[in-house]
C-alpha cells in the first residue's frame, strides 16, 4: 500500500491482511544485503526476541514471520503516528510534560525487557513509533541481546554508552544511558554530547562533563538526566530505582496505557493515512523498490525463519481473554504442554512450525474434554 520506512537492508511497508482487513507494518529485509554486511546474527536475534518476549503495550508485537529465496518478512503492529524521530524533526524539541509521558512509557518497556533478561541496545527516536492512541511502541530489535553481559561494539554513535566505546564488557546499564540521552534530546533537540565529527563525539562521551542547556533544567530534571548519564555504569540507577525518581513522582505506572496526551494522538483522515510518516518514504514507488532486487540466496542461513503468533505459546496465552469458557488454569496447561515438548528429545527434531501446530491442537483436545465433562486431569496424565 505504501512505504513507511527504509533502512540500509530493510524496507517497511504498510500492508493489509486480505482475509481480515487488518493493517500491519511489513518489514522486508534483503538476505543478500545482510549477508554482505555481516548482520545475519543480529537479524536472527530480532525474530528470536520478538517471538519469545511476552507481549507488552509499549513494545511492538510480531504477528508472523516468513521468507522466500531473497527476502525475510516480519509482520508487525502498524503504528499510524509514525516515528518519534519524524515528530521531533518537525517540532525541534518537546515540552517537559510530553517528554515525561514518553519516557515513562519507555521505562515501562525497558522494565519488561530487563525482567526477561534482554538488553535493548537501542532507544534512539527512530526506534520508537507512535500508535493511533498516542502511545509509544519500541521497535527494531536487531541489536537486542538475550544476555546479562555484552561485548559487541554496536549501536547508534550518539547513544553509545562510555563503556561500549571503551571496549569494556557491559550490562543493561547501557539502556539506562540511552534513556538519559533520549530525555536530553527530546527536551533540547540534540543528544547531550553531539558533534558532527563522530570521533570527537566519542571523545566527548568518554571524557567531557555533561553541560546543561540554557535555560538550564530545573533540579529534579537535571538530577534525572545526570544520574542516567553517569560515566561509571554502576552509578546509574536500575529501572526499578529509576521509577522512584522524584522527576517521575507524579507518574501513575498502573494506568499509563489509559493516559493520553493530545499532542501525540495522530489526527488521521482514514485508517490508511500515512501523513505522519516522512514523505521521503511515502512518496517512493513500491514497484521500483523490487526491480532488480530479487537475488536468490545460495546458502540458506535462515532455515527457522517462521513464526505465527496464533500458533505459539504466547498466542495461546491470549485465548482466555477471548474465550471465557476455557478453564481458569489454562496457563498451567500451557506450561504442561511446553514441558512435554522440552523433556523428550524426539520433539527437538520436529520442525518448530509443526511442533506448534501439534501443541496447539493437543491443548485444544483437552480443553474440549474439559468443556464436555468438566474434568481436568492435566495433559501429561
Short mmCIF file of C-alpha atoms in Angstrom, two decimals, residues 16-338:
data_model
loop_
_atom_site.label_atom_id
_atom_site.label_comp_id
_atom_site.label_asym_id
_atom_site.label_seq_id
_atom_site.Cartn_x
_atom_site.Cartn_y
_atom_site.Cartn_z
CA UNK A 16 -3.46 -5.10 4.76
CA UNK A 17 -4.44 -8.67 5.56
CA UNK A 18 -6.67 -9.88 2.72
CA UNK A 19 -8.84 -12.09 4.93
CA UNK A 20 -9.37 -9.84 7.98
CA UNK A 21 -8.61 -6.38 6.64
CA UNK A 22 -6.17 -5.69 9.47
CA UNK A 23 -3.40 -3.17 8.77
CA UNK A 24 0.17 -4.23 9.57
CA UNK A 25 3.70 -2.95 9.10
CA UNK A 26 5.64 -5.45 6.97
CA UNK A 27 9.41 -5.29 7.36
CA UNK A 28 11.14 -6.74 4.30
CA UNK A 29 14.85 -7.49 4.63
CA UNK A 30 17.17 -8.38 1.78
CA UNK A 31 19.04 -11.59 2.69
CA UNK A 32 21.93 -10.83 0.35
CA UNK A 33 22.37 -7.37 1.88
CA UNK A 34 22.52 -8.57 5.48
CA UNK A 35 24.92 -11.34 4.49
CA UNK A 36 27.19 -8.81 2.79
CA UNK A 37 27.09 -6.56 5.87
CA UNK A 38 27.71 -9.42 8.31
CA UNK A 39 24.39 -8.88 10.10
CA UNK A 40 22.99 -12.39 9.94
CA UNK A 41 23.26 -12.96 13.71
CA UNK A 42 21.61 -9.62 14.55
CA UNK A 43 18.78 -10.32 12.13
CA UNK A 44 18.13 -13.77 13.61
CA UNK A 45 18.19 -12.23 17.03
CA UNK A 46 15.36 -9.85 16.19
CA UNK A 47 12.93 -12.67 15.45
CA UNK A 48 14.14 -14.65 18.46
CA UNK A 49 13.42 -11.75 20.80
CA UNK A 50 10.09 -10.78 19.23
CA UNK A 51 8.80 -14.35 19.09
CA UNK A 52 9.66 -15.25 22.69
CA UNK A 53 9.07 -12.00 24.58
CA UNK A 54 5.64 -11.81 26.28
CA UNK A 55 3.50 -9.01 24.89
CA UNK A 56 3.73 -5.52 26.36
CA UNK A 57 1.69 -2.43 25.45
CA UNK A 58 4.79 -0.34 24.72
CA UNK A 59 6.70 -2.94 22.70
CA UNK A 60 5.84 -3.84 19.11
CA UNK A 61 4.24 -7.26 18.59
CA UNK A 62 5.39 -9.61 15.86
CA UNK A 63 2.42 -11.48 14.38
CA UNK A 64 4.05 -13.50 11.61
CA UNK A 65 7.43 -14.21 10.07
CA UNK A 66 8.17 -15.96 6.77
CA UNK A 67 10.65 -15.82 3.89
CA UNK A 68 11.27 -16.53 0.25
CA UNK A 69 14.54 -17.13 -1.59
CA UNK A 70 15.60 -13.47 -1.43
CA UNK A 71 13.82 -11.76 1.45
CA UNK A 72 12.85 -12.12 5.09
CA UNK A 73 9.45 -10.83 6.19
CA UNK A 74 8.20 -9.68 9.59
CA UNK A 75 4.54 -8.75 10.06
CA UNK A 76 4.37 -6.24 12.91
CA UNK A 77 1.95 -3.85 14.58
CA UNK A 78 1.15 -0.86 12.42
CA UNK A 79 1.52 2.41 14.34
CA UNK A 80 -0.03 5.26 12.29
CA UNK A 81 1.57 8.04 14.36
CA UNK A 82 4.92 7.38 12.67
CA UNK A 83 8.42 7.59 14.10
CA UNK A 84 9.15 9.72 17.14
CA UNK A 85 12.16 10.95 15.16
CA UNK A 86 9.96 12.45 12.45
CA UNK A 87 7.78 14.22 15.01
CA UNK A 88 10.85 15.58 16.78
CA UNK A 89 12.24 16.84 13.47
CA UNK A 90 9.06 18.83 12.87
CA UNK A 91 8.74 20.28 16.37
CA UNK A 92 12.51 20.65 17.10
CA UNK A 93 12.00 19.80 20.81
CA UNK A 94 9.27 18.72 23.20
CA UNK A 95 7.81 20.34 26.33
CA UNK A 96 8.69 18.67 29.61
CA UNK A 97 5.25 17.13 30.20
CA UNK A 98 5.24 15.38 26.82
CA UNK A 99 8.83 14.22 27.34
CA UNK A 100 7.93 12.78 30.73
CA UNK A 101 4.94 10.92 29.28
CA UNK A 102 7.11 9.38 26.55
CA UNK A 103 9.96 8.49 28.90
CA UNK A 104 7.62 6.90 31.44
CA UNK A 105 6.24 4.56 28.76
CA UNK A 106 9.77 3.81 27.59
CA UNK A 107 10.86 2.95 31.14
CA UNK A 108 7.90 0.57 31.42
CA UNK A 109 9.01 -1.14 28.21
CA UNK A 110 12.61 -1.36 29.40
CA UNK A 111 11.47 -2.85 32.70
CA UNK A 112 9.66 -5.58 30.77
CA UNK A 113 12.77 -6.29 28.69
CA UNK A 114 15.14 -6.36 31.66
CA UNK A 115 12.89 -8.72 33.60
CA UNK A 116 13.14 -11.06 30.60
CA UNK A 117 16.94 -10.77 30.62
CA UNK A 118 17.09 -8.68 27.44
CA UNK A 119 19.32 -5.70 26.69
CA UNK A 120 17.73 -3.44 24.07
CA UNK A 121 20.89 -1.58 22.97
CA UNK A 122 18.72 0.89 21.05
CA UNK A 123 16.40 3.65 22.20
CA UNK A 124 17.04 6.45 19.70
CA UNK A 125 14.00 8.38 18.35
CA UNK A 126 13.95 6.23 15.19
CA UNK A 127 13.44 3.14 17.39
CA UNK A 128 10.17 4.47 18.80
CA UNK A 129 6.86 4.74 16.96
CA UNK A 130 3.53 6.25 17.96
CA UNK A 131 0.26 4.33 18.00
CA UNK A 132 -3.16 5.56 16.96
CA UNK A 133 -3.98 6.19 20.62
CA UNK A 134 -0.91 8.40 21.10
CA UNK A 135 1.21 5.87 22.99
CA UNK A 136 4.67 4.64 22.07
CA UNK A 137 5.99 1.28 20.98
CA UNK A 138 9.64 0.21 20.91
CA UNK A 139 10.67 -1.30 17.58
CA UNK A 140 13.85 -2.53 15.83
CA UNK A 141 15.14 -5.36 18.00
CA UNK A 142 18.01 -6.45 15.76
CA UNK A 143 20.53 -5.17 18.32
CA UNK A 144 18.71 -6.61 21.34
CA UNK A 145 20.58 -9.31 23.25
CA UNK A 146 19.18 -12.07 25.45
CA UNK A 147 22.01 -11.98 27.96
CA UNK A 148 23.18 -10.12 31.05
CA UNK A 149 26.55 -9.13 29.58
CA UNK A 150 27.51 -7.77 26.16
CA UNK A 151 30.86 -7.19 24.47
CA UNK A 152 29.88 -6.27 20.89
CA UNK A 153 30.52 -2.74 19.68
CA UNK A 154 27.12 -1.83 18.22
CA UNK A 155 24.54 0.90 18.31
CA UNK A 156 23.96 4.48 17.14
CA UNK A 157 27.02 6.71 17.73
CA UNK A 158 25.13 9.43 19.65
CA UNK A 159 23.61 6.84 22.00
CA UNK A 160 26.66 4.68 22.75
CA UNK A 161 27.49 4.44 26.46
CA UNK A 162 31.09 5.18 27.55
CA UNK A 163 31.78 1.55 28.49
CA UNK A 164 30.85 0.41 24.96
CA UNK A 165 33.22 2.96 23.40
CA UNK A 166 36.00 1.87 25.76
CA UNK A 167 35.65 -1.74 24.62
CA UNK A 168 34.62 -3.00 28.07
CA UNK A 169 32.10 -5.72 28.78
CA UNK A 170 28.78 -4.08 29.60
CA UNK A 171 25.38 -4.79 31.16
CA UNK A 172 21.86 -3.48 30.69
CA UNK A 173 23.12 -0.26 32.29
CA UNK A 174 23.73 0.81 28.67
CA UNK A 175 19.95 1.00 28.32
CA UNK A 176 19.77 3.44 31.24
CA UNK A 177 22.35 5.60 29.50
CA UNK A 178 20.15 5.59 26.38
CA UNK A 179 17.15 6.75 28.40
CA UNK A 180 19.20 9.70 29.65
CA UNK A 181 20.37 10.52 26.13
CA UNK A 182 16.85 10.39 24.72
CA UNK A 183 15.44 12.53 27.55
CA UNK A 184 18.06 15.19 26.83
CA UNK A 185 17.44 15.04 23.07
CA UNK A 186 13.66 15.31 23.35
CA UNK A 187 13.99 18.39 25.56
CA UNK A 188 16.73 20.17 23.60
CA UNK A 189 16.64 18.77 20.06
CA UNK A 190 20.14 17.26 20.18
CA UNK A 191 21.87 14.43 22.12
CA UNK A 192 23.99 15.65 25.08
CA UNK A 193 27.46 15.14 23.56
CA UNK A 194 26.59 15.66 19.91
CA UNK A 195 29.30 16.62 17.43
CA UNK A 196 29.29 16.41 13.63
CA UNK A 197 32.72 14.77 13.94
CA UNK A 198 31.93 11.25 15.19
CA UNK A 199 35.37 10.68 16.71
CA UNK A 200 35.17 13.99 18.53
CA UNK A 201 31.73 12.97 19.80
CA UNK A 202 33.12 9.67 21.08
CA UNK A 203 35.82 11.57 22.96
CA UNK A 204 33.24 13.88 24.50
CA UNK A 205 31.09 10.94 25.60
CA UNK A 206 34.06 9.31 27.31
CA UNK A 207 35.71 12.37 28.85
CA UNK A 208 33.56 15.52 28.89
CA UNK A 209 31.33 16.66 31.74
CA UNK A 210 27.63 16.96 31.00
CA UNK A 211 26.66 20.51 30.08
CA UNK A 212 23.07 21.52 30.77
CA UNK A 213 21.29 23.65 28.17
CA UNK A 214 20.27 27.28 28.54
CA UNK A 215 17.96 27.89 30.26
CA UNK A 216 19.11 25.00 32.49
CA UNK A 217 16.92 22.11 33.60
CA UNK A 218 15.29 22.50 37.00
CA UNK A 219 16.97 20.49 39.82
CA UNK A 220 14.79 17.35 39.64
CA UNK A 221 15.11 17.08 35.86
CA UNK A 222 18.84 17.84 35.95
CA UNK A 223 19.34 15.10 38.53
CA UNK A 224 17.26 12.64 36.48
CA UNK A 225 19.33 13.18 33.33
CA UNK A 226 22.60 13.39 35.26
CA UNK A 227 22.16 10.10 37.12
CA UNK A 228 21.46 8.28 33.84
CA UNK A 229 24.45 9.77 32.03
CA UNK A 230 26.93 8.79 34.72
CA UNK A 231 30.15 7.66 33.07
CA UNK A 232 30.51 4.81 35.58
CA UNK A 233 27.73 2.27 34.81
CA UNK A 234 27.47 1.08 38.42
CA UNK A 235 26.48 4.60 39.45
CA UNK A 236 23.43 4.58 37.18
CA UNK A 237 20.14 3.53 38.76
CA UNK A 238 18.35 0.33 37.83
CA UNK A 239 14.99 0.56 36.08
CA UNK A 240 13.21 -0.18 39.37
CA UNK A 241 15.17 2.56 41.13
CA UNK A 242 14.57 4.98 38.27
CA UNK A 243 10.79 4.64 38.57
CA UNK A 244 11.10 6.09 42.07
CA UNK A 245 12.99 9.20 40.96
CA UNK A 246 11.34 12.48 42.07
CA UNK A 247 11.03 13.73 38.48
CA UNK A 248 8.68 10.80 37.83
CA UNK A 249 6.86 11.27 41.12
CA UNK A 250 3.54 12.13 39.51
CA UNK A 251 3.51 9.16 37.13
CA UNK A 252 0.76 6.59 37.71
CA UNK A 253 2.52 3.48 36.43
CA UNK A 254 -0.61 1.33 36.63
CA UNK A 255 -2.68 3.48 34.26
CA UNK A 256 -0.11 4.56 31.66
CA UNK A 257 -1.97 2.74 28.88
CA UNK A 258 -5.15 4.69 29.72
CA UNK A 259 -3.45 8.08 29.83
CA UNK A 260 -3.12 10.17 26.69
CA UNK A 261 -1.62 13.44 25.56
CA UNK A 262 -3.40 15.27 22.71
CA UNK A 263 -0.07 16.32 21.20
CA UNK A 264 0.84 12.68 20.49
CA UNK A 265 -2.54 11.43 19.22
CA UNK A 266 -2.48 11.37 15.40
CA UNK A 267 -5.42 13.05 13.68
CA UNK A 268 -6.00 10.54 10.90
CA UNK A 269 -8.15 11.22 7.86
CA UNK A 270 -8.53 7.48 7.32
CA UNK A 271 -7.02 4.23 8.66
CA UNK A 272 -4.60 4.25 5.70
CA UNK A 273 -3.47 7.86 6.30
CA UNK A 274 0.36 7.91 6.21
CA UNK A 275 0.82 11.65 6.67
CA UNK A 276 2.65 11.09 9.97
CA UNK A 277 5.48 9.31 8.16
CA UNK A 278 8.36 11.01 6.38
CA UNK A 279 7.20 11.78 2.84
CA UNK A 280 10.64 10.81 1.55
CA UNK A 281 9.43 7.26 2.30
CA UNK A 282 5.73 7.50 1.45
CA UNK A 283 6.42 9.00 -2.00
CA UNK A 284 8.60 6.05 -3.00
CA UNK A 285 7.26 3.92 -5.84
CA UNK A 286 6.73 0.45 -4.41
CA UNK A 287 7.31 -1.32 -7.73
CA UNK A 288 10.65 0.44 -8.16
CA UNK A 289 11.89 -0.98 -4.86
CA UNK A 290 11.53 -4.53 -6.13
CA UNK A 291 13.01 -4.06 -9.59
CA UNK A 292 16.35 -5.80 -9.83
CA UNK A 293 16.35 -6.68 -6.15
CA UNK A 294 15.45 -10.37 -6.34
CA UNK A 295 18.73 -12.19 -5.75
CA UNK A 296 18.21 -15.86 -4.81
CA UNK A 297 20.48 -16.85 -1.94
CA UNK A 298 22.59 -19.96 -2.45
CA UNK A 299 23.19 -20.74 1.24
CA UNK A 300 20.11 -20.67 3.45
CA UNK A 301 21.25 -19.13 6.74
CA UNK A 302 17.66 -18.69 7.97
CA UNK A 303 16.14 -22.20 7.97
CA UNK A 304 13.95 -21.40 11.00
CA UNK A 305 12.63 -18.03 9.83
CA UNK A 306 8.99 -18.80 10.54
CA UNK A 307 6.58 -17.54 13.17
CA UNK A 308 2.82 -17.46 13.68
CA UNK A 309 1.75 -15.78 16.91
CA UNK A 310 -1.63 -17.50 16.86
CA UNK A 311 0.08 -20.90 17.00
CA UNK A 312 2.71 -20.05 19.61
CA UNK A 313 2.55 -20.45 23.36
CA UNK A 314 2.45 -16.67 23.57
CA UNK A 315 -0.55 -16.75 21.23
CA UNK A 316 -2.27 -19.42 23.31
CA UNK A 317 -1.93 -17.22 26.36
CA UNK A 318 -4.21 -14.70 24.68
CA UNK A 319 -7.11 -17.14 24.41
CA UNK A 320 -8.50 -16.93 27.97
CA UNK A 321 -9.27 -13.26 27.36
CA UNK A 322 -11.21 -14.13 24.20
CA UNK A 323 -12.78 -17.41 25.33
CA UNK A 324 -14.00 -17.13 28.94
CA UNK A 325 -15.36 -20.70 28.87
CA UNK A 326 -11.81 -22.07 28.92
CA UNK A 327 -10.53 -23.42 32.26
CA UNK A 328 -9.21 -20.77 34.66
CA UNK A 329 -5.98 -22.75 34.95
CA UNK A 330 -5.25 -22.54 31.24
CA UNK A 331 -1.75 -21.15 31.82
CA UNK A 332 -0.84 -24.22 33.87
CA UNK A 333 -1.96 -26.33 30.94
CA UNK A 334 0.23 -24.33 28.58
CA UNK A 335 3.20 -24.89 30.89
CA UNK A 336 2.49 -28.64 30.84
CA UNK A 337 2.43 -28.70 27.04
CA UNK A 338 5.67 -26.74 26.99
#
